[in-house]
Amino acid sequence: MRLTRRLLSVVALFGLIVVLIRYRQSVEATIEEAIGDGHSEILPPGEDANTPKNRQLPLVILPFVKTEEEKKAAIAAAVEEKADAADNAASGSKSNSFAFTDSDGKKVDAQPFTPPPDGGKKDGSAVTDTGVDEITDVGAFWAKWSRDIYATRPTIQKVSLSGHAQTQRPREGQTTREPHHDHVRNSEDDIDALRRLHEEFVEELEKELGNSSSRGQSERQWNGSNIFKGKGIVMVGGGEYFGPAIISIQMLRRTGNSLPVEVFVPDDDEYEKAVCEDYLKKLDAKCVVLSHILNKSTVKVSQKDDADLKVTHYQLKSLSVLLSSFEDVLLLDSDSIPLLDPLTNIFWTEPYRSKGMIIWPDFWRATESPMFWTVAGKSSFPTGLPVTSSETGQMVINKTTHLAPLLLATYYNIFGPDYYYPLLSQGALGQGDKETFFAAALALNSSYYRVQTPAGLLGRHDGRTEKGTALVQHLPSDDMEYTSAASIRPAFVHSNTPKMNAGHLVDEGDLLAVDGVTRLRLLGSKQESLNRFGFDVERAIWDLMVQTGCELQDVLREWKGRKGMCEKLEEHYKLVFGIREAGGVSGPPATGEDKSH
């Protein structure tokens, strides 16, 4: 009798184990089926579809060590969960969390996921219900548009000029531009061929991003992409640009701004681990290797001579803005120094909120060839344009409302050195990307705000001549609400000749007068700085340069081997600004509210 009871107990236990094993297999099959419906595995952040599959489905932990009552309750709960999960999968419920039980029998939610549409691809795109590819990441976005850019590449001979446009200030009282003398030597057939290719690319923009309800409006609306999120700062770094970029980011933080910063470096050769993963990380900034995104395309785009599309120098800026993760972007040159918090003073205010794009002026008259407007599809030279050219030491853009002009500006830059730079500047001083963003907005009738307050000038006298050092650019919101010149606050100092590169400054003679002895301030006198900015901006910059130069003199590749760099920086600081305070000197007002006169 006892043997029979024991046998029955063993059989019952064995049966229970079989039931549990079958149940477990059934649950796993249900989960796998639900996930498999998407035809694409959901990957954790930082892992792509090409990563070897060394992960498993979440395990359902069964309560083998529970009492009989607990076992029954756990089984009932698990069956209920399985039924709910199956119902959700079958009905397309928005709740995509699967619940499991832990070793204590408590429900535990697995990481929620959203299955991709059927036909999901592993190249970063997915097929929608209409069969049209939907871009789901920056790599796929670039793969698509790089093909379109390459397909409409100019095939005519390079734009040649009969002479260079003169670099001139506007005439006194002149506020709007006039057609400049045309130096372009190319034939009408060349210009027409360039126009047709430009038109093809714009047609692709129209097809993909055009807002049909705004056609014919003076300020055309364009659609964007949902892959870009949030607000942030974009810079180009690497090599000699790392030093000034670090100073700019540190000055940004002194305004009280905490927006993330993406510093784009062209390729792995210019990625410096100690800078990117240690120093910049402390400033809430990170390096983005541009080539890692460009390589997602079948079109080879790089700095190398064998590339399908060769890009370098100025051309990298538009690509960095385009391929950054942000929706709202402040582009800063590495040598452009913010004086006010751009979040509260630009992104949150007019005119940016309504215009979606802000451009700042240069000193010089615009010198584009009238042929550019023919290429851009304009029947005549546009009227009412500002007399001066633009300056892209800083530029603000909303990539949702202005993705089309940004793509067109990228098109201009990729083909800039041979075609669009000479068309837009005709060899005048500063020829490069400076006019491409403004020209693209005009070509597509997109909204923009061009700051009207002229750029200011900061400089130094070396004992022989007065030399310009930096431009002062002003706050758009003050500019728009103009009441008096004194009410318009400076927003940026673009220090480009020389750049605030600590290693270069101490070795290349820019800090000394022609007598070889007298030390120079580069951004005007202390009193001028106090009057203009409300604080000694040059001393604040130098405080950071001494700190950064001494910390990184043996770390930053470009500074290694510069003997006595830290000592030279400290010596200049002491002779020009006095004893350096232990905690540094004050920077821009953190609130960004104080007006400087």
XYZ file of C-alpha atoms in Angstrom:
597
model
C 0.000 0.000 0.000
C 2.808 2.355 0.971
C 4.635 1.436 -2.210
C 1.533 2.204 -4.263
C 1.158 5.603 -2.587
C 4.791 6.395 -3.170
C 4.472 5.325 -6.779
C 1.431 7.540 -7.218
C 3.285 10.457 -5.609
C 6.239 9.998 -7.943
C 3.934 9.762 -10.974
C 2.063 12.874 -9.836
C 5.298 14.781 -9.314
C 6.621 13.623 -12.677
C 3.366 14.695 -14.305
C 3.595 18.114 -12.669
C 7.162 18.549 -13.934
C 6.086 17.580 -17.474
C 3.216 20.084 -17.301
C 5.557 22.817 -16.104
C 8.145 22.071 -18.804
C 5.477 22.099 -21.525
C 4.068 25.293 -20.108
C 7.494 26.912 -20.107
C 8.073 25.906 -23.732
C 4.654 27.261 -24.624
C 5.334 30.609 -22.946
C 8.685 30.937 -24.709
C 7.051 30.063 -28.028
C 4.366 32.691 -27.445
C 6.952 35.339 -26.630
C 9.112 34.372 -29.592
C 6.082 34.479 -31.856
C 5.078 37.927 -30.592
C 8.595 39.219 -31.123
C 8.907 37.450 -34.446
C 5.811 39.216 -35.768
C 7.994 42.284 -36.274
C 10.520 40.348 -38.436
C 13.213 42.362 -36.689
C 14.886 41.935 -33.351
C 14.582 44.824 -30.917
C 18.121 45.774 -29.985
C 19.289 47.468 -26.801
C 20.926 50.905 -27.063
C 24.347 50.735 -28.665
C 23.811 47.353 -30.360
C 23.019 46.999 -34.048
C 21.584 44.243 -36.155
C 25.033 43.001 -37.144
C 26.046 42.224 -33.544
C 26.454 38.473 -33.001
C 23.355 37.038 -31.352
C 24.646 36.062 -27.943
C 21.531 37.097 -26.070
C 18.530 34.932 -25.074
C 14.880 35.576 -24.511
C 14.073 36.550 -20.919
C 13.682 33.433 -18.821
C 10.447 32.551 -17.060
C 11.718 31.549 -13.628
C 9.522 28.731 -12.355
C 8.917 28.227 -8.594
C 10.303 24.683 -8.182
C 10.886 25.145 -4.451
C 7.417 26.328 -3.493
C 4.706 24.585 -1.500
C 1.896 22.853 -3.364
C -0.440 25.826 -2.772
C 2.202 28.297 -3.966
C 2.877 26.144 -7.019
C -0.812 26.135 -7.969
C -1.073 29.892 -7.450
C 2.078 30.516 -9.463
C 0.861 28.290 -12.302
C -2.514 30.034 -12.351
C -0.841 33.450 -12.393
C 1.544 32.407 -15.145
C -1.287 30.983 -17.261
C -3.194 34.239 -16.811
C -0.121 36.252 -17.820
C 0.396 34.068 -20.867
C -3.210 34.541 -21.924
C -2.973 38.322 -21.437
C 0.267 38.490 -23.415
C -1.200 36.409 -26.216
C -4.316 38.596 -26.292
C -2.183 41.730 -26.477
C -0.037 40.323 -29.256
C -3.094 39.225 -31.220
C -5.009 42.467 -30.777
C -2.085 44.797 -31.447
C -2.417 46.349 -28.015
C -0.220 49.372 -27.306
C 1.024 47.683 -24.165
C 4.058 45.691 -25.205
C 5.380 44.633 -21.782
C 5.576 40.962 -20.919
C 5.271 39.986 -17.241
C 7.184 37.168 -15.640
C 7.492 35.793 -12.119
C 10.692 35.964 -10.122
C 11.956 33.332 -7.702
C 9.562 34.645 -5.057
C 6.557 34.372 -7.302
C 6.237 38.159 -7.766
C 5.409 39.651 -11.137
C 8.316 41.308 -12.903
C 7.893 43.378 -16.053
C 10.442 42.784 -18.778
C 11.813 45.824 -20.615
C 8.933 47.293 -22.666
C 9.426 47.237 -26.413
C 7.631 48.395 -29.517
C 7.667 45.868 -32.343
C 8.667 47.396 -35.699
C 6.262 47.365 -38.628
C 6.166 44.228 -40.769
C 8.988 44.178 -43.225
C 11.354 45.966 -40.848
C 14.839 46.259 -42.295
C 18.149 46.056 -40.528
C 19.640 49.079 -42.324
C 17.828 51.555 -40.122
C 14.702 51.870 -42.261
C 11.316 50.181 -42.127
C 8.587 49.648 -44.695
C 5.374 51.480 -43.831
C 1.835 50.376 -44.673
C 2.133 52.294 -47.927
C 5.305 50.443 -48.881
C 7.434 53.597 -48.590
C 10.711 53.432 -46.672
C 10.569 55.215 -43.324
C 13.926 56.365 -41.973
C 14.491 55.216 -38.398
C 18.086 56.270 -37.626
C 20.742 58.758 -38.702
C 22.759 56.159 -40.618
C 19.811 55.212 -42.816
C 18.911 58.895 -43.188
C 22.387 59.635 -44.534
C 22.413 56.517 -46.742
C 19.267 57.770 -48.479
C 20.266 61.411 -48.923
C 23.887 60.728 -49.859
C 22.626 58.687 -52.794
C 20.438 61.589 -53.895
C 23.305 64.052 -53.511
C 25.618 61.809 -55.517
C 22.994 61.240 -58.209
C 22.723 65.010 -58.774
C 26.455 65.794 -58.570
C 27.705 68.444 -61.006
C 29.354 67.000 -64.093
C 30.430 70.233 -65.767
C 33.936 71.650 -65.540
C 34.733 73.469 -62.308
C 33.501 77.026 -61.910
C 36.319 79.330 -62.972
C 36.615 83.054 -62.285
C 38.104 85.820 -64.411
C 39.164 87.577 -61.214
C 38.382 87.748 -57.504
C 35.681 89.948 -56.023
C 37.086 92.741 -53.884
C 36.598 92.466 -50.141
C 34.869 95.718 -49.213
C 32.757 97.209 -46.461
C 29.314 98.474 -47.567
C 28.975 102.093 -48.590
C 27.818 104.404 -45.833
C 24.051 104.157 -45.532
C 23.807 101.095 -47.795
C 21.597 98.395 -46.239
C 20.469 96.192 -49.152
C 22.610 94.393 -51.680
C 22.914 94.980 -55.378
C 23.993 92.506 -58.068
C 27.749 92.160 -57.917
C 30.012 92.135 -60.952
C 30.003 88.640 -62.444
C 33.437 86.996 -62.553
C 32.205 83.542 -63.631
C 33.739 82.416 -66.924
C 31.708 79.247 -67.493
C 29.450 79.026 -70.525
C 25.670 79.373 -70.482
C 25.446 75.635 -71.183
C 27.516 74.922 -68.061
C 25.306 77.131 -65.925
C 22.157 75.563 -67.351
C 23.485 72.055 -66.677
C 24.260 73.069 -63.091
C 20.744 74.534 -62.788
C 19.117 71.292 -63.977
C 21.040 69.206 -61.439
C 20.145 71.678 -58.684
C 16.527 71.438 -59.776
C 16.634 67.623 -59.621
C 17.872 67.712 -56.045
C 15.238 70.275 -55.045
C 12.585 68.076 -56.662
C 13.728 65.219 -54.415
C 13.447 67.528 -51.409
C 9.954 68.459 -52.579
C 8.977 64.831 -52.972
C 10.293 63.737 -49.565
C 9.834 66.830 -47.409
C 7.519 69.177 -49.273
C 4.475 70.580 -47.504
C 1.909 70.954 -50.266
C -0.268 73.353 -48.267
C 2.499 75.966 -48.235
C 3.414 75.968 -51.914
C 3.518 79.451 -53.363
C 3.840 81.127 -49.971
C 6.576 83.689 -49.423
C 7.756 81.663 -46.415
C 7.507 78.055 -47.482
C 6.954 75.309 -44.890
C 8.838 72.002 -45.084
C 8.438 68.729 -43.240
C 11.125 67.201 -41.049
C 12.111 63.838 -39.600
C 11.300 62.337 -36.214
C 14.766 60.828 -35.754
C 16.188 64.083 -34.331
C 15.411 64.924 -30.701
C 16.037 67.719 -28.227
C 18.257 70.783 -28.210
C 22.026 70.833 -28.296
C 25.277 72.392 -29.424
C 27.320 71.101 -32.374
C 30.993 71.815 -33.019
C 33.734 70.455 -35.267
C 36.839 69.346 -33.382
C 39.929 67.253 -33.816
C 43.552 68.281 -34.221
C 44.158 72.003 -33.775
C 40.430 72.620 -33.223
C 40.214 70.667 -29.961
C 41.959 73.347 -27.880
C 39.683 76.270 -28.851
C 36.608 74.002 -28.720
C 37.309 73.114 -25.086
C 37.570 76.826 -24.195
C 34.283 77.541 -25.987
C 32.508 74.712 -24.137
C 33.887 75.875 -20.790
C 32.681 79.429 -21.468
C 29.304 77.986 -22.455
C 29.082 76.246 -19.079
C 29.957 79.499 -17.300
C 26.781 81.047 -18.729
C 24.811 78.458 -16.757
C 23.915 76.442 -19.850
C 23.743 72.661 -19.524
C 22.691 71.615 -23.045
C 24.567 68.583 -24.382
C 27.408 69.198 -26.827
C 28.409 66.973 -29.741
C 31.949 67.558 -31.006
C 32.319 65.999 -34.455
C 35.716 64.672 -35.478
C 36.266 63.645 -39.107
C 37.488 60.088 -38.529
C 39.132 57.676 -36.104
C 42.559 59.204 -36.741
C 41.427 62.454 -35.099
C 39.580 60.801 -32.216
C 41.579 61.256 -29.006
C 40.366 58.949 -26.267
C 41.834 60.961 -23.386
C 40.086 64.113 -24.602
C 36.800 62.606 -25.754
C 36.177 60.057 -23.021
C 37.669 61.874 -20.072
C 38.025 65.625 -20.416
C 34.988 66.415 -22.569
C 32.800 64.000 -20.637
C 33.255 66.161 -17.538
C 31.799 69.070 -19.530
C 28.754 67.023 -20.658
C 30.190 66.917 -24.165
C 31.037 63.943 -26.332
C 32.880 63.228 -29.550
C 31.033 61.889 -32.581
C 33.159 60.260 -35.282
C 31.648 61.560 -38.514
C 33.072 58.785 -40.682
C 31.151 56.176 -38.658
C 27.916 57.734 -39.937
C 29.165 58.501 -43.442
C 30.233 54.868 -43.853
C 26.605 53.747 -43.516
C 26.166 54.823 -47.136
C 27.207 52.974 -50.267
C 28.474 56.348 -51.490
C 32.011 56.763 -50.195
C 32.287 60.152 -48.482
C 35.533 61.069 -46.714
C 38.587 63.318 -46.663
C 40.517 60.868 -48.834
C 41.273 61.463 -52.490
C 39.660 58.199 -53.615
C 36.263 59.100 -52.128
C 33.184 59.386 -54.326
C 32.540 62.692 -52.568
C 35.549 64.284 -50.891
C 34.760 66.487 -47.897
C 37.073 68.432 -45.624
C 37.411 71.645 -43.644
C 34.343 73.919 -44.136
C 32.322 71.074 -45.641
C 32.345 69.186 -42.336
C 30.236 71.810 -40.558
C 27.008 71.309 -42.488
C 27.396 67.527 -42.284
C 27.874 67.756 -38.520
C 24.699 69.799 -38.072
C 22.764 67.519 -40.414
C 23.897 64.277 -38.763
C 23.825 65.406 -35.141
C 21.208 63.797 -32.913
C 19.526 67.118 -32.070
C 16.365 68.669 -33.472
C 17.282 72.232 -32.447
C 20.936 72.973 -33.090
C 23.314 75.797 -32.273
C 26.316 75.377 -34.546
C 29.431 76.883 -33.009
C 32.821 77.200 -34.612
C 35.488 75.951 -32.233
C 36.657 79.568 -31.885
C 33.219 81.095 -31.275
C 32.661 81.868 -27.595
C 29.120 82.197 -26.162
C 28.532 85.021 -23.694
C 24.890 84.278 -22.815
C 22.954 81.072 -22.205
C 21.631 80.087 -25.672
C 18.782 78.024 -24.225
C 17.027 80.875 -22.429
C 18.230 83.671 -24.697
C 17.838 82.067 -28.148
C 16.018 78.712 -28.269
C 13.182 79.834 -25.988
C 12.677 83.258 -27.538
C 11.651 85.041 -30.684
C 12.660 85.211 -33.450
C 13.880 81.613 -33.322
C 10.554 80.152 -32.205
C 8.708 81.474 -35.250
C 11.504 81.595 -37.845
C 13.393 78.378 -37.066
C 16.686 79.639 -38.473
C 19.025 82.453 -37.412
C 21.945 83.778 -39.451
C 24.500 86.395 -38.372
C 26.203 89.025 -40.572
C 29.816 89.396 -41.644
C 31.602 92.743 -42.104
C 31.892 92.563 -45.844
C 29.643 93.187 -48.810
C 28.019 90.106 -50.319
C 29.705 89.173 -53.594
C 27.752 86.251 -55.038
C 27.634 85.895 -58.798
C 24.237 86.684 -60.329
C 24.660 83.270 -61.970
C 24.048 81.612 -58.602
C 20.453 82.810 -58.600
C 20.014 81.394 -62.096
C 21.304 78.037 -60.854
C 18.954 78.268 -57.842
C 15.965 78.679 -60.150
C 15.274 82.363 -59.512
C 14.107 84.400 -62.477
C 15.897 87.525 -61.264
C 18.214 88.817 -58.559
C 16.286 88.800 -55.236
C 15.445 92.204 -53.811
C 15.747 93.397 -50.234
C 18.607 91.127 -49.207
C 21.019 92.491 -46.572
C 24.054 94.185 -48.057
C 26.584 92.156 -46.107
C 27.487 88.517 -46.511
C 26.813 85.990 -43.744
C 29.128 84.535 -41.113
C 28.794 81.004 -39.770
C 30.866 81.122 -36.617
C 27.432 80.472 -35.140
C 24.128 79.463 -36.696
C 20.863 78.207 -35.193
C 18.452 75.896 -36.987
C 15.383 73.764 -36.321
C 15.810 70.481 -38.194
C 12.097 69.739 -38.117
C 10.992 72.886 -39.919
C 14.248 73.477 -41.836
C 15.532 70.042 -42.777
C 15.111 70.781 -46.489
C 17.248 73.962 -46.504
C 19.808 72.193 -44.311
C 20.046 69.363 -46.840
C 20.379 71.890 -49.657
C 23.104 73.724 -47.720
C 24.863 70.372 -47.317
C 24.567 69.865 -51.081
C 26.146 73.294 -51.633
C 28.971 72.462 -49.235
C 29.766 69.018 -50.607
C 30.166 70.560 -54.044
C 31.393 73.840 -52.586
C 35.108 74.077 -53.413
C 34.614 73.422 -57.130
C 31.199 74.981 -57.706
C 29.149 76.717 -55.029
C 31.834 78.501 -52.996
C 33.094 80.440 -56.048
C 29.504 81.075 -57.143
C 28.546 82.450 -53.723
C 31.690 84.466 -52.918
C 33.669 84.796 -56.164
C 36.966 84.510 -54.336
C 36.329 87.236 -51.743
C 37.810 87.018 -48.251
C 36.365 84.176 -46.192
C 35.085 82.141 -49.137
C 33.703 78.863 -47.830
C 30.531 77.656 -46.166
C 29.581 81.120 -44.876
C 26.866 81.854 -47.467
C 25.528 78.341 -48.006
C 22.916 78.222 -45.218
C 21.418 81.603 -46.056
C 21.458 80.840 -49.789
C 19.674 77.521 -49.223
C 16.925 79.178 -47.180
C 16.443 81.773 -49.911
C 16.445 79.175 -52.691
C 13.633 77.240 -50.965
C 11.688 80.290 -49.736
C 12.176 79.103 -46.153
C 11.740 81.368 -43.152
C 14.815 82.816 -41.466
C 15.947 85.692 -39.300
C 19.075 87.565 -40.322
C 20.473 89.655 -37.454
C 20.570 93.297 -38.545
C 22.955 94.695 -35.945
C 26.356 94.853 -37.670
C 29.103 92.610 -36.370
C 31.393 94.384 -33.930
C 35.175 94.253 -34.078
C 37.739 93.521 -31.384
C 41.455 93.877 -31.987
C 44.911 94.806 -30.807
C 47.614 97.303 -31.766
C 50.983 95.621 -32.156
C 52.967 98.866 -32.061
C 52.758 99.321 -35.795
C 49.236 98.560 -37.002
C 45.771 97.859 -35.672
C 44.822 94.230 -36.264
C 41.401 92.666 -36.034
C 41.121 89.670 -33.740
C 37.458 88.822 -33.280
C 33.897 89.566 -34.331
C 31.182 90.386 -31.823
C 27.773 88.980 -32.752
C 24.588 90.152 -31.080
C 21.505 88.646 -29.487
C 18.669 88.084 -32.009
C 15.856 88.825 -29.532
C 17.379 92.210 -28.651
C 18.033 92.872 -32.324
C 14.406 92.159 -33.209
C 13.072 94.433 -30.445
C 15.514 97.207 -31.262
C 15.120 100.308 -29.118
C 18.695 101.581 -29.107
C 22.140 100.301 -29.994
C 23.032 100.194 -26.295
C 20.124 97.815 -25.583
C 21.434 95.062 -27.862
C 23.548 92.596 -25.915
C 26.584 90.814 -27.345
C 25.946 87.070 -27.609
C 29.151 85.646 -29.112
C 32.793 86.556 -29.566
C 34.147 84.837 -32.673
C 37.895 84.982 -32.105
C 39.333 83.720 -35.367
C 42.593 85.644 -35.951
C 44.245 84.279 -33.909
C 42.168 81.444 -32.513
C 42.244 80.835 -28.772
C 44.533 77.846 -29.121
C 46.823 77.946 -26.097
C 49.622 75.984 -27.745
C 49.736 78.174 -30.836
C 49.478 81.486 -28.994
C 52.562 80.963 -26.840
C 54.695 79.777 -29.764
C 53.674 81.874 -32.757
C 54.262 85.473 -31.684
C 50.690 86.791 -31.507
C 51.051 87.784 -27.851
C 53.931 90.221 -28.415
C 54.174 93.650 -30.001
C 56.623 94.254 -32.851
C 59.310 95.195 -30.314
C 59.327 91.562 -29.176
C 58.889 92.592 -25.532
C 55.537 94.289 -24.941
C 52.717 91.899 -24.055
C 49.413 92.380 -25.870
C 45.786 92.012 -24.991
C 44.051 90.513 -28.020
C 40.433 91.605 -27.448
C 40.779 95.290 -26.591
C 41.456 97.034 -23.306
C 40.014 95.980 -19.976
C 37.820 99.081 -19.828
C 36.469 98.477 -23.329
C 35.619 94.918 -22.327
C 33.855 96.031 -19.146
C 31.879 98.640 -21.071
C 30.882 96.252 -23.830
C 30.363 92.941 -22.043
C 30.019 93.785 -18.361
C 33.089 91.706 -17.480
C 36.646 91.248 -18.712
C 35.971 88.604 -21.349
C 39.612 88.197 -22.345
C 40.710 87.557 -18.773
C 37.949 84.969 -18.362
C 39.125 83.212 -21.529
C 42.742 83.308 -20.416
C 41.863 81.903 -17.017
C 40.497 78.858 -18.827
C 43.378 78.699 -21.293
C 45.936 78.547 -18.495
C 43.931 75.850 -16.726
C 43.348 73.813 -19.892
C 46.835 74.304 -21.280
C 48.482 73.128 -18.085
C 46.148 70.143 -17.706
C 46.395 68.968 -21.314
C 49.872 69.996 -22.462
C 51.013 66.367 -22.335
C 47.633 64.891 -23.287
C 46.337 66.697 -26.379
C 48.300 65.377 -29.359
C 48.556 68.774 -30.969
C 50.184 70.228 -27.836
C 52.610 67.439 -27.074
C 56.195 68.475 -27.608
C 55.554 72.192 -27.026
C 58.188 72.790 -24.371
C 57.295 74.930 -21.387
C 53.752 75.565 -22.611
C 52.188 75.765 -19.145
C 54.908 78.106 -17.839
C 54.561 80.383 -20.876
C 50.799 80.606 -20.398
C 51.166 81.429 -16.708
C 53.830 84.035 -17.465
C 51.638 85.845 -20.020
C 48.665 85.768 -17.672
C 50.682 87.273 -14.816
C 52.210 90.039 -16.970
C 48.903 91.059 -18.590
C 46.186 90.283 -16.031
C 48.036 90.022 -12.724
C 48.058 87.215 -10.204
C 45.664 84.429 -11.175
C 43.043 83.754 -8.527
C 42.873 80.217 -7.196
C 39.229 79.811 -8.178
C 39.604 81.552 -11.515
C 37.941 84.788 -12.567
C 34.320 85.556 -13.213
C 32.843 84.634 -16.543
C 29.612 85.660 -18.272
C 26.593 86.315 -16.020
C 25.019 82.916 -15.425
C 21.479 84.245 -15.713
C 22.080 85.905 -19.042
C 19.812 88.741 -17.942
C 22.229 91.590 -17.258
C 22.472 94.088 -20.082
C 25.947 95.282 -20.954
C 26.415 98.743 -22.388
